[in-house]
């Protein structure tokens, strides 16, 4: 059993390590270290539910940032905005963590902007849209709206994966992992780096059917 004090100390160290790595150049060594940290600390135990929740979504926010670093969008998608829009649809489980992770960061000289959206059609203006398990009833609407826009869709629910979402967070052995539907991403003309594919739990090649 992890004590409250131990969990707090490890969590604080983990947060500092993540912040340091997120500021480093995107080298294979950095990615390897970051991936290891995400896997090792995602399953941090303890009796403090609020701390576990914060840790989970700090890690998922870091994943979203790194997805943005290692995904290539079509030129016409990039021409629509001078920024990279990372959107959260509906319920926001990050409670400011995503904004903290991407604050003052840029990718290819483009600032990152965290946005909350409430209508499925709003996903059309996003480079990445995250749909939490709390909004699984709206998954198909969001995916349909984003289908022809080269928006990277990310979720955390089995319904999301079944409906053709591109990246789905999963909990395995108390650790946060993710599966990739490469077929769906390629159909949207997105190129996901081999660095991301190499740390995925599973990669599906064929696009999911409705």
Short mmCIF file of C-alpha atoms in Angstrom, two decimals:
data_model
loop_
_atom_site.label_atom_id
_atom_site.label_comp_id
_atom_site.label_asym_id
_atom_site.label_seq_id
_atom_site.Cartn_x
_atom_site.Cartn_y
_atom_site.Cartn_z
CA UNK A 1 0.00 0.00 0.00
CA UNK A 2 1.43 3.36 -1.06
CA UNK A 3 1.19 5.95 1.69
CA UNK A 4 -0.18 9.42 1.10
CA UNK A 5 3.25 10.96 1.73
CA UNK A 6 5.04 8.57 -0.64
CA UNK A 7 2.45 9.07 -3.37
CA UNK A 8 2.75 12.84 -3.02
CA UNK A 9 6.56 12.74 -3.25
CA UNK A 10 6.59 10.45 -6.28
CA UNK A 11 3.85 12.46 -7.96
CA UNK A 12 5.80 15.71 -7.45
CA UNK A 13 8.98 14.15 -8.87
CA UNK A 14 7.02 12.78 -11.81
CA UNK A 15 5.54 16.20 -12.57
CA UNK A 16 9.00 17.84 -12.52
CA UNK A 17 10.41 15.15 -14.80
CA UNK A 18 7.54 15.54 -17.26
CA UNK A 19 7.97 19.31 -17.39
CA UNK A 20 11.70 18.94 -18.04
CA UNK A 21 11.21 16.36 -20.79
CA UNK A 22 8.48 18.39 -22.50
CA UNK A 23 10.96 21.24 -22.92
CA UNK A 24 13.66 19.03 -24.47
CA UNK A 25 14.21 18.57 -28.23
CA UNK A 26 12.19 15.72 -29.75
CA UNK A 27 15.01 13.17 -29.97
CA UNK A 28 14.54 9.38 -29.91
CA UNK A 29 16.20 9.31 -26.47
CA UNK A 30 13.79 11.92 -25.08
CA UNK A 31 10.79 10.03 -26.45
CA UNK A 32 12.04 6.78 -24.98
CA UNK A 33 12.51 8.34 -21.54
CA UNK A 34 9.15 10.12 -21.67
CA UNK A 35 7.35 6.95 -22.74
CA UNK A 36 8.96 5.01 -19.90
CA UNK A 37 7.95 7.65 -17.35
CA UNK A 38 4.39 7.71 -18.61
CA UNK A 39 4.10 3.94 -18.37
CA UNK A 40 5.87 3.60 -15.01
CA UNK A 41 4.00 6.32 -13.18
CA UNK A 42 0.59 6.12 -14.80
CA UNK A 43 -0.38 3.36 -12.40
CA UNK A 44 0.76 5.11 -9.21
CA UNK A 45 -1.31 3.73 -6.39
CA UNK A 46 -2.37 5.35 -3.15
CA UNK A 47 -5.49 6.05 -1.21
CA UNK A 48 -6.00 9.63 -2.29
CA UNK A 49 -8.50 9.50 -5.15
CA UNK A 50 -8.13 13.18 -6.07
CA UNK A 51 -4.37 12.80 -6.45
CA UNK A 52 -4.78 9.72 -8.63
CA UNK A 53 -7.22 11.62 -10.83
CA UNK A 54 -4.85 14.57 -11.17
CA UNK A 55 -1.98 12.25 -12.02
CA UNK A 56 -4.04 10.42 -14.66
CA UNK A 57 -5.03 13.55 -16.50
CA UNK A 58 -1.62 15.18 -16.13
CA UNK A 59 -0.27 12.16 -17.98
CA UNK A 60 -3.02 12.21 -20.58
CA UNK A 61 -2.40 15.94 -21.13
CA UNK A 62 1.30 15.17 -21.68
CA UNK A 63 0.34 12.47 -24.16
CA UNK A 64 -1.89 14.92 -26.08
CA UNK A 65 0.97 17.40 -26.30
CA UNK A 66 3.30 14.73 -27.64
CA UNK A 67 0.70 13.50 -30.12
CA UNK A 68 0.70 17.07 -31.47
CA UNK A 69 4.49 16.95 -31.76
CA UNK A 70 4.53 13.73 -33.73
CA UNK A 71 1.55 14.01 -36.06
CA UNK A 72 1.74 15.61 -39.50
CA UNK A 73 -1.39 17.33 -40.81
CA UNK A 74 -2.16 18.06 -44.48
CA UNK A 75 -1.04 21.50 -45.64
CA UNK A 76 -4.61 22.72 -46.17
CA UNK A 77 -5.49 21.85 -42.57
CA UNK A 78 -2.47 23.77 -41.32
CA UNK A 79 -3.39 26.74 -43.48
CA UNK A 80 -6.70 27.20 -41.68
CA UNK A 81 -5.11 28.49 -38.48
CA UNK A 82 -1.81 29.99 -37.36
CA UNK A 83 -2.10 28.00 -34.11
CA UNK A 84 -2.55 24.33 -33.23
CA UNK A 85 -5.93 23.90 -31.56
CA UNK A 86 -6.12 21.16 -28.93
CA UNK A 87 -9.79 20.82 -28.09
CA UNK A 88 -11.70 19.09 -25.31
CA UNK A 89 -15.29 18.26 -26.17
CA UNK A 90 -17.99 18.57 -23.53
CA UNK A 91 -16.91 17.44 -20.07
CA UNK A 92 -13.36 18.58 -19.24
CA UNK A 93 -11.62 16.11 -16.89
CA UNK A 94 -8.29 17.95 -17.14
CA UNK A 95 -9.29 20.86 -14.87
CA UNK A 96 -6.58 23.10 -16.27
CA UNK A 97 -3.88 20.42 -16.69
CA UNK A 98 -3.93 20.53 -20.49
CA UNK A 99 -3.59 24.31 -20.55
CA UNK A 100 -0.72 24.08 -18.06
CA UNK A 101 1.14 21.49 -20.13
CA UNK A 102 0.90 23.43 -23.41
CA UNK A 103 1.29 26.94 -21.97
CA UNK A 104 3.85 29.00 -23.93
CA UNK A 105 4.84 26.00 -26.05
CA UNK A 106 5.07 25.98 -29.82
CA UNK A 107 5.33 23.33 -32.51
CA UNK A 108 6.89 24.39 -35.81
CA UNK A 109 6.59 28.00 -34.63
CA UNK A 110 2.86 27.61 -34.05
CA UNK A 111 1.46 28.35 -30.59
CA UNK A 112 -0.68 25.68 -28.96
CA UNK A 113 -4.14 26.72 -27.83
CA UNK A 114 -6.39 24.71 -25.53
CA UNK A 115 -10.08 25.07 -26.37
CA UNK A 116 -13.31 23.80 -24.85
CA UNK A 117 -15.99 22.94 -27.40
CA UNK A 118 -19.59 22.00 -26.75
CA UNK A 119 -21.02 21.17 -30.18
CA UNK A 120 -19.80 18.27 -32.33
CA UNK A 121 -19.48 20.56 -35.35
CA UNK A 122 -16.92 22.65 -33.44
CA UNK A 123 -14.45 19.77 -33.83
CA UNK A 124 -13.97 20.84 -37.45
CA UNK A 125 -11.79 23.72 -36.27
CA UNK A 126 -9.57 21.48 -34.10
CA UNK A 127 -6.27 19.82 -34.92
CA UNK A 128 -6.83 17.43 -32.01
CA UNK A 129 -10.10 16.77 -30.22
CA UNK A 130 -10.36 14.78 -27.00
CA UNK A 131 -13.66 13.17 -25.99
CA UNK A 132 -13.87 11.85 -22.42
CA UNK A 133 -15.75 8.72 -21.39
CA UNK A 134 -18.37 10.98 -19.82
CA UNK A 135 -19.46 12.03 -23.32
CA UNK A 136 -19.57 8.61 -24.96
CA UNK A 137 -23.17 9.27 -26.06
CA UNK A 138 -21.81 12.00 -28.37
CA UNK A 139 -18.83 10.07 -29.73
CA UNK A 140 -20.35 9.21 -33.10
CA UNK A 141 -21.53 12.78 -33.64
CA UNK A 142 -18.07 14.18 -32.92
CA UNK A 143 -16.34 11.63 -35.14
CA UNK A 144 -18.80 12.23 -37.97
CA UNK A 145 -18.29 15.99 -37.75
CA UNK A 146 -14.48 15.60 -37.76
CA UNK A 147 -14.30 12.90 -40.39
CA UNK A 148 -13.30 14.99 -43.43
CA UNK A 149 -11.25 17.62 -41.61
CA UNK A 150 -7.97 15.83 -40.77
CA UNK A 151 -8.64 16.32 -37.07
CA UNK A 152 -6.85 13.80 -34.83
CA UNK A 153 -9.53 12.24 -32.61
CA UNK A 154 -8.58 10.98 -29.14
CA UNK A 155 -10.82 9.30 -26.57
CA UNK A 156 -10.84 6.94 -23.61
CA UNK A 157 -13.83 4.67 -24.05
CA UNK A 158 -14.54 1.37 -25.79
CA UNK A 159 -17.34 3.03 -27.76
CA UNK A 160 -14.80 5.55 -29.06
CA UNK A 161 -12.57 2.78 -30.38
CA UNK A 162 -15.49 0.84 -31.88
CA UNK A 163 -16.71 3.97 -33.67
CA UNK A 164 -13.40 4.58 -35.42
CA UNK A 165 -11.64 7.01 -33.08
CA UNK A 166 -7.98 7.33 -33.98
CA UNK A 167 -6.28 7.09 -30.57
CA UNK A 168 -7.92 5.54 -27.54
CA UNK A 169 -6.48 5.65 -24.02
CA UNK A 170 -6.78 2.38 -22.13
CA UNK A 171 -5.95 1.29 -18.60
CA UNK A 172 -3.94 -1.91 -18.49
CA UNK A 173 -2.45 -3.28 -15.26
CA UNK A 174 -3.15 0.10 -13.63
CA UNK A 175 -1.11 1.87 -16.31
CA UNK A 176 -2.24 4.32 -18.97
CA UNK A 177 -1.59 3.02 -22.49
CA UNK A 178 -3.13 3.84 -25.84
CA UNK A 179 -4.29 2.04 -28.97
CA UNK A 180 -4.07 3.55 -32.45
CA UNK A 181 -6.50 3.06 -35.30
CA UNK A 182 -3.99 3.78 -38.04
CA UNK A 183 -6.56 3.11 -40.76
CA UNK A 184 -8.79 5.92 -39.49
CA UNK A 185 -5.83 8.30 -39.22
CA UNK A 186 -4.61 7.53 -42.72
CA UNK A 187 -8.13 7.93 -44.11
CA UNK A 188 -8.04 11.46 -42.66
CA UNK A 189 -4.62 12.02 -44.33
CA UNK A 190 -2.80 12.23 -41.01
CA UNK A 191 0.74 10.88 -40.67
CA UNK A 192 1.54 9.52 -37.21
CA UNK A 193 5.24 9.23 -36.46
CA UNK A 194 6.77 5.81 -35.99
CA UNK A 195 7.94 7.08 -32.60
CA UNK A 196 4.32 7.19 -31.44
CA UNK A 197 3.38 3.93 -33.14
CA UNK A 198 6.28 2.17 -31.42
CA UNK A 199 4.97 2.90 -27.92
CA UNK A 200 1.30 2.17 -28.63
CA UNK A 201 -0.21 -0.89 -26.97
CA UNK A 202 -1.81 -1.91 -30.26
CA UNK A 203 -2.01 -0.51 -33.79
CA UNK A 204 -5.01 -1.33 -35.96
CA UNK A 205 -4.44 -0.97 -39.68
CA UNK A 206 -7.91 -1.34 -41.16
CA UNK A 207 -10.30 1.59 -40.58
CA UNK A 208 -13.25 0.80 -38.32
CA UNK A 209 -16.65 0.51 -39.95
CA UNK A 210 -19.73 2.39 -38.75
#
